[in-house]
Short mmCIF file of N, CA and C in Angstrom, two decimals:
data_model
loop_
_atom_site.label_atom_id
_atom_site.label_comp_id
_atom_site.label_asym_id
_atom_site.label_seq_id
_atom_site.Cartn_x
_atom_site.Cartn_y
_atom_site.Cartn_z
N MET G 510 9.60 -30.74 -33.03
CA MET G 510 8.34 -30.39 -33.63
C MET G 510 8.30 -28.89 -33.85
N LYS G 511 7.90 -28.51 -35.06
CA LYS G 511 7.87 -27.08 -35.37
C LYS G 511 6.62 -26.46 -34.78
N LYS G 512 6.72 -25.21 -34.41
CA LYS G 512 5.57 -24.48 -33.90
C LYS G 512 4.81 -23.89 -35.08
N PHE G 513 3.47 -24.02 -35.04
CA PHE G 513 2.62 -23.45 -36.08
C PHE G 513 2.39 -21.98 -35.81
N ALA G 514 2.34 -21.23 -36.85
CA ALA G 514 2.08 -19.80 -36.71
C ALA G 514 0.63 -19.61 -36.28
N PRO G 515 0.35 -18.62 -35.44
CA PRO G 515 -1.01 -18.39 -34.96
C PRO G 515 -1.99 -18.13 -36.11
N GLN G 516 -1.52 -17.57 -37.22
CA GLN G 516 -2.42 -17.32 -38.35
C GLN G 516 -2.93 -18.62 -38.96
N ILE G 517 -2.08 -19.63 -39.03
CA ILE G 517 -2.48 -20.91 -39.60
C ILE G 517 -3.50 -21.58 -38.69
N ILE G 518 -3.29 -21.54 -37.41
CA ILE G 518 -4.23 -22.14 -36.47
C ILE G 518 -5.57 -21.43 -36.54
N MET G 519 -5.57 -20.12 -36.62
CA MET G 519 -6.82 -19.35 -36.71
C MET G 519 -7.53 -19.66 -38.04
N ALA G 520 -6.78 -19.82 -39.13
CA ALA G 520 -7.37 -20.13 -40.43
C ALA G 520 -8.05 -21.50 -40.40
N VAL G 521 -7.39 -22.48 -39.77
CA VAL G 521 -7.97 -23.82 -39.67
C VAL G 521 -9.25 -23.78 -38.84
N ILE G 522 -9.24 -23.07 -37.74
CA ILE G 522 -10.43 -22.95 -36.89
C ILE G 522 -11.56 -22.26 -37.66
N LEU G 523 -11.23 -21.22 -38.40
CA LEU G 523 -12.23 -20.49 -39.18
C LEU G 523 -12.85 -21.38 -40.27
N VAL G 524 -12.04 -22.16 -40.96
CA VAL G 524 -12.54 -23.06 -42.00
C VAL G 524 -13.47 -24.11 -41.39
N LEU G 525 -13.07 -24.68 -40.25
CA LEU G 525 -13.92 -25.67 -39.59
C LEU G 525 -15.23 -25.06 -39.11
N LEU G 526 -15.19 -23.85 -38.62
CA LEU G 526 -16.39 -23.16 -38.16
C LEU G 526 -17.34 -22.89 -39.33
N ILE G 527 -16.82 -22.41 -40.44
CA ILE G 527 -17.64 -22.14 -41.63
C ILE G 527 -18.24 -23.44 -42.17
N ALA G 528 -17.44 -24.50 -42.22
CA ALA G 528 -17.95 -25.80 -42.70
C ALA G 528 -19.07 -26.31 -41.79
N GLY G 529 -18.93 -26.12 -40.52
CA GLY G 529 -19.97 -26.54 -39.57
C GLY G 529 -21.25 -25.74 -39.76
N ILE G 530 -21.14 -24.45 -39.97
CA ILE G 530 -22.33 -23.60 -40.16
C ILE G 530 -23.03 -23.98 -41.47
N VAL G 531 -22.26 -24.13 -42.53
CA VAL G 531 -22.85 -24.49 -43.82
C VAL G 531 -23.52 -25.86 -43.74
N GLY G 532 -22.88 -26.82 -43.12
CA GLY G 532 -23.46 -28.16 -42.97
C GLY G 532 -24.73 -28.12 -42.14
N TYR G 533 -24.76 -27.36 -41.08
CA TYR G 533 -25.96 -27.26 -40.25
C TYR G 533 -27.11 -26.62 -41.04
N GLN G 534 -26.82 -25.56 -41.79
CA GLN G 534 -27.86 -24.91 -42.57
C GLN G 534 -28.42 -25.86 -43.63
N HIS G 535 -27.54 -26.61 -44.27
CA HIS G 535 -28.00 -27.57 -45.28
C HIS G 535 -28.89 -28.63 -44.64
N PHE G 536 -28.50 -29.13 -43.49
CA PHE G 536 -29.29 -30.13 -42.78
C PHE G 536 -30.63 -29.56 -42.34
N ALA G 537 -30.64 -28.34 -41.84
CA ALA G 537 -31.88 -27.71 -41.39
C ALA G 537 -32.81 -27.45 -42.56
N ASN G 538 -32.28 -27.00 -43.71
CA ASN G 538 -33.12 -26.75 -44.88
C ASN G 538 -33.69 -28.03 -45.45
N SER G 539 -32.92 -29.11 -45.49
CA SER G 539 -33.44 -30.36 -46.03
C SER G 539 -34.49 -30.95 -45.10
N ALA G 540 -34.38 -30.76 -43.82
CA ALA G 540 -35.39 -31.26 -42.89
C ALA G 540 -36.68 -30.45 -43.02
N ASN G 541 -36.57 -29.15 -43.24
CA ASN G 541 -37.76 -28.31 -43.39
C ASN G 541 -38.46 -28.55 -44.72
N SER G 542 -37.72 -28.83 -45.77
CA SER G 542 -38.33 -29.01 -47.08
C SER G 542 -39.15 -30.29 -47.14
N ALA G 543 -38.81 -31.28 -46.34
CA ALA G 543 -39.56 -32.53 -46.35
C ALA G 543 -40.93 -32.35 -45.72
N THR G 544 -41.07 -31.42 -44.80
CA THR G 544 -42.35 -31.23 -44.12
C THR G 544 -43.12 -30.04 -44.63
N SER G 545 -42.54 -29.25 -45.53
CA SER G 545 -43.23 -28.06 -46.01
C SER G 545 -44.29 -28.44 -47.04
N THR G 546 -45.29 -27.60 -47.17
CA THR G 546 -46.34 -27.84 -48.14
C THR G 546 -46.12 -26.96 -49.35
N THR G 547 -46.62 -27.41 -50.48
CA THR G 547 -46.49 -26.66 -51.71
C THR G 547 -47.52 -25.55 -51.73
N LYS G 548 -47.07 -24.36 -52.07
CA LYS G 548 -48.00 -23.24 -52.15
C LYS G 548 -48.78 -23.33 -53.45
N LYS G 549 -50.07 -23.09 -53.37
CA LYS G 549 -50.91 -23.12 -54.56
C LYS G 549 -50.83 -21.77 -55.26
N ASP G 550 -50.77 -21.83 -56.57
CA ASP G 550 -50.75 -20.62 -57.38
C ASP G 550 -52.20 -20.24 -57.68
N PRO G 551 -52.67 -19.11 -57.16
CA PRO G 551 -54.07 -18.74 -57.38
C PRO G 551 -54.42 -18.53 -58.85
N LYS G 552 -53.44 -18.20 -59.68
CA LYS G 552 -53.70 -18.00 -61.10
C LYS G 552 -54.06 -19.32 -61.79
N LEU G 553 -53.49 -20.43 -61.30
CA LEU G 553 -53.74 -21.72 -61.93
C LEU G 553 -55.16 -22.22 -61.69
N GLU G 554 -55.79 -21.79 -60.60
CA GLU G 554 -57.14 -22.24 -60.32
C GLU G 554 -58.14 -21.65 -61.29
N LYS G 555 -57.79 -20.57 -61.96
CA LYS G 555 -58.69 -19.91 -62.90
C LYS G 555 -58.46 -20.36 -64.34
N VAL G 556 -57.42 -21.16 -64.59
CA VAL G 556 -57.09 -21.61 -65.93
C VAL G 556 -57.96 -22.81 -66.28
N ALA G 557 -58.56 -22.78 -67.46
CA ALA G 557 -59.34 -23.92 -67.93
C ALA G 557 -58.39 -24.99 -68.45
N LEU G 558 -58.34 -26.12 -67.77
CA LEU G 558 -57.46 -27.20 -68.17
C LEU G 558 -58.28 -28.23 -68.94
N PRO G 559 -58.05 -28.38 -70.25
CA PRO G 559 -58.90 -29.25 -71.06
C PRO G 559 -58.80 -30.72 -70.69
N GLN G 560 -57.69 -31.15 -70.12
CA GLN G 560 -57.55 -32.55 -69.79
C GLN G 560 -58.41 -32.97 -68.61
N LEU G 561 -58.99 -32.02 -67.90
CA LEU G 561 -59.80 -32.35 -66.74
C LEU G 561 -61.29 -32.47 -67.06
N THR G 562 -61.67 -32.26 -68.29
CA THR G 562 -63.08 -32.39 -68.66
C THR G 562 -63.29 -33.69 -69.44
N ASN G 563 -64.50 -34.21 -69.36
CA ASN G 563 -64.83 -35.43 -70.09
C ASN G 563 -65.28 -35.15 -71.51
N ALA G 564 -65.69 -33.92 -71.78
CA ALA G 564 -66.17 -33.56 -73.11
C ALA G 564 -65.01 -33.48 -74.09
N VAL G 565 -65.29 -33.88 -75.33
CA VAL G 565 -64.28 -33.84 -76.38
C VAL G 565 -64.61 -32.67 -77.29
N SER G 566 -63.72 -31.70 -77.36
CA SER G 566 -63.93 -30.51 -78.17
C SER G 566 -63.69 -30.80 -79.64
N GLU G 567 -63.91 -29.78 -80.46
CA GLU G 567 -63.73 -29.91 -81.90
C GLU G 567 -62.28 -30.18 -82.27
N ASN G 568 -61.33 -29.59 -81.53
CA ASN G 568 -59.91 -29.75 -81.85
C ASN G 568 -59.25 -30.84 -81.01
N GLU G 569 -60.03 -31.78 -80.50
CA GLU G 569 -59.51 -32.89 -79.71
C GLU G 569 -59.99 -34.22 -80.31
N SER G 570 -59.34 -35.29 -79.96
CA SER G 570 -59.72 -36.62 -80.42
C SER G 570 -59.84 -37.54 -79.21
N GLU G 571 -60.63 -38.57 -79.37
CA GLU G 571 -60.78 -39.55 -78.31
C GLU G 571 -60.55 -40.94 -78.88
N VAL G 572 -59.75 -41.70 -78.18
CA VAL G 572 -59.43 -43.05 -78.60
C VAL G 572 -59.76 -44.00 -77.46
N THR G 573 -60.39 -45.12 -77.78
CA THR G 573 -60.67 -46.14 -76.78
C THR G 573 -59.83 -47.37 -77.11
N LEU G 574 -59.02 -47.77 -76.15
CA LEU G 574 -58.20 -48.97 -76.30
C LEU G 574 -58.92 -50.12 -75.60
N HIS G 575 -59.18 -51.19 -76.32
CA HIS G 575 -59.83 -52.36 -75.75
C HIS G 575 -58.76 -53.38 -75.39
N THR G 576 -58.59 -53.63 -74.11
CA THR G 576 -57.58 -54.57 -73.64
C THR G 576 -58.27 -55.71 -72.90
N SER G 577 -57.51 -56.72 -72.58
CA SER G 577 -58.06 -57.86 -71.83
C SER G 577 -58.39 -57.47 -70.39
N TYR G 578 -57.87 -56.36 -69.92
CA TYR G 578 -58.15 -55.89 -68.57
C TYR G 578 -59.26 -54.84 -68.54
N GLY G 579 -59.77 -54.47 -69.69
CA GLY G 579 -60.83 -53.48 -69.76
C GLY G 579 -60.49 -52.39 -70.76
N ASP G 580 -61.44 -51.47 -70.91
CA ASP G 580 -61.27 -50.39 -71.88
C ASP G 580 -60.54 -49.21 -71.25
N ILE G 581 -59.71 -48.56 -72.06
CA ILE G 581 -59.01 -47.35 -71.65
C ILE G 581 -59.36 -46.27 -72.66
N THR G 582 -59.94 -45.18 -72.18
CA THR G 582 -60.29 -44.06 -73.06
C THR G 582 -59.24 -42.98 -72.90
N ILE G 583 -58.70 -42.56 -74.03
CA ILE G 583 -57.63 -41.56 -74.04
C ILE G 583 -58.11 -40.34 -74.81
N LYS G 584 -57.87 -39.17 -74.25
CA LYS G 584 -58.21 -37.91 -74.91
C LYS G 584 -56.93 -37.34 -75.51
N LEU G 585 -56.95 -37.07 -76.81
CA LEU G 585 -55.77 -36.54 -77.50
C LEU G 585 -56.00 -35.07 -77.85
N PHE G 586 -54.97 -34.28 -77.74
CA PHE G 586 -55.07 -32.84 -77.94
C PHE G 586 -54.39 -32.45 -79.25
N ASN G 587 -55.19 -32.37 -80.30
CA ASN G 587 -54.67 -32.04 -81.63
C ASN G 587 -54.05 -30.65 -81.65
N LYS G 588 -54.59 -29.75 -80.88
CA LYS G 588 -54.12 -28.36 -80.88
C LYS G 588 -52.70 -28.26 -80.31
N TYR G 589 -52.40 -29.02 -79.27
CA TYR G 589 -51.12 -28.89 -78.58
C TYR G 589 -50.04 -29.82 -79.13
N ALA G 590 -50.45 -30.95 -79.69
CA ALA G 590 -49.45 -31.90 -80.22
C ALA G 590 -49.98 -32.53 -81.50
N PRO G 591 -50.10 -31.75 -82.57
CA PRO G 591 -50.74 -32.26 -83.79
C PRO G 591 -50.00 -33.44 -84.43
N LEU G 592 -48.68 -33.41 -84.45
CA LEU G 592 -47.93 -34.50 -85.07
C LEU G 592 -48.02 -35.79 -84.25
N ALA G 593 -47.94 -35.67 -82.96
CA ALA G 593 -48.04 -36.85 -82.10
C ALA G 593 -49.43 -37.49 -82.22
N VAL G 594 -50.47 -36.67 -82.26
CA VAL G 594 -51.83 -37.19 -82.41
C VAL G 594 -52.00 -37.85 -83.76
N GLU G 595 -51.51 -37.20 -84.80
CA GLU G 595 -51.62 -37.77 -86.15
C GLU G 595 -50.90 -39.12 -86.24
N ASN G 596 -49.70 -39.19 -85.67
CA ASN G 596 -48.95 -40.45 -85.68
C ASN G 596 -49.66 -41.54 -84.90
N PHE G 597 -50.19 -41.18 -83.74
CA PHE G 597 -50.89 -42.18 -82.92
C PHE G 597 -52.12 -42.71 -83.64
N ILE G 598 -52.91 -41.81 -84.22
CA ILE G 598 -54.13 -42.23 -84.91
C ILE G 598 -53.79 -43.06 -86.15
N THR G 599 -52.77 -42.68 -86.90
CA THR G 599 -52.35 -43.44 -88.08
C THR G 599 -51.93 -44.85 -87.68
N HIS G 600 -51.13 -44.96 -86.62
CA HIS G 600 -50.71 -46.28 -86.16
C HIS G 600 -51.89 -47.10 -85.66
N ALA G 601 -52.83 -46.46 -84.97
CA ALA G 601 -53.99 -47.18 -84.46
C ALA G 601 -54.85 -47.71 -85.59
N LYS G 602 -55.06 -46.91 -86.63
CA LYS G 602 -55.86 -47.35 -87.78
C LYS G 602 -55.19 -48.48 -88.55
N GLN G 603 -53.87 -48.53 -88.52
CA GLN G 603 -53.13 -49.58 -89.23
C GLN G 603 -52.87 -50.80 -88.34
N SER G 604 -53.50 -50.85 -87.16
CA SER G 604 -53.35 -51.96 -86.20
C SER G 604 -51.91 -52.18 -85.78
N TYR G 605 -51.17 -51.10 -85.63
CA TYR G 605 -49.77 -51.18 -85.20
C TYR G 605 -49.68 -51.65 -83.75
N TYR G 606 -50.62 -51.18 -82.92
CA TYR G 606 -50.61 -51.54 -81.50
C TYR G 606 -51.24 -52.91 -81.31
N LYS G 607 -50.87 -53.61 -80.25
CA LYS G 607 -51.33 -54.97 -79.99
C LYS G 607 -52.69 -54.99 -79.29
N VAL G 608 -53.40 -53.86 -79.29
CA VAL G 608 -54.74 -53.78 -78.71
C VAL G 608 -55.68 -53.23 -79.77
N ASP G 609 -56.98 -53.47 -79.59
CA ASP G 609 -57.96 -52.92 -80.51
C ASP G 609 -58.20 -51.46 -80.17
N CYS G 610 -58.20 -50.60 -81.18
CA CYS G 610 -58.41 -49.18 -80.99
C CYS G 610 -59.69 -48.75 -81.71
N LYS G 611 -60.51 -48.00 -81.00
CA LYS G 611 -61.71 -47.42 -81.62
C LYS G 611 -61.53 -45.92 -81.58
N ILE G 612 -61.55 -45.29 -82.75
CA ILE G 612 -61.32 -43.86 -82.85
C ILE G 612 -62.66 -43.18 -83.16
N LYS G 613 -62.99 -42.14 -82.38
CA LYS G 613 -64.23 -41.42 -82.61
C LYS G 613 -64.20 -40.75 -83.98
N PRO G 614 -65.35 -40.64 -84.66
CA PRO G 614 -65.36 -40.13 -86.02
C PRO G 614 -64.96 -38.66 -86.19
N ASN G 615 -64.89 -37.87 -85.14
CA ASN G 615 -64.56 -36.45 -85.31
C ASN G 615 -63.09 -36.20 -85.59
N THR G 616 -62.28 -37.26 -85.77
CA THR G 616 -60.84 -37.07 -86.04
C THR G 616 -60.55 -37.09 -87.52
#
């Protein structure tokens, strides 16, 4: 049996030690992230979010879908997605969807 050089033995020990440290840190970080809470951004609390209001503005549309399980009212944002809103309203007016759609007149 050949004798290993001391440098090779030290290199193997060093690699195993580094792998153990990295593995432990990864395990510790994943355990902490599961219990940590998300920090709130104070700037976001001051932003007016239009989707959180019930009022329909001039540049918004409202669609009511009548289904067998009840009515669903959807607020569409013409300002942020004009093509998507236009496509949805066009399809709704042409009875493309399998539910009855009532579109408010401000669209």
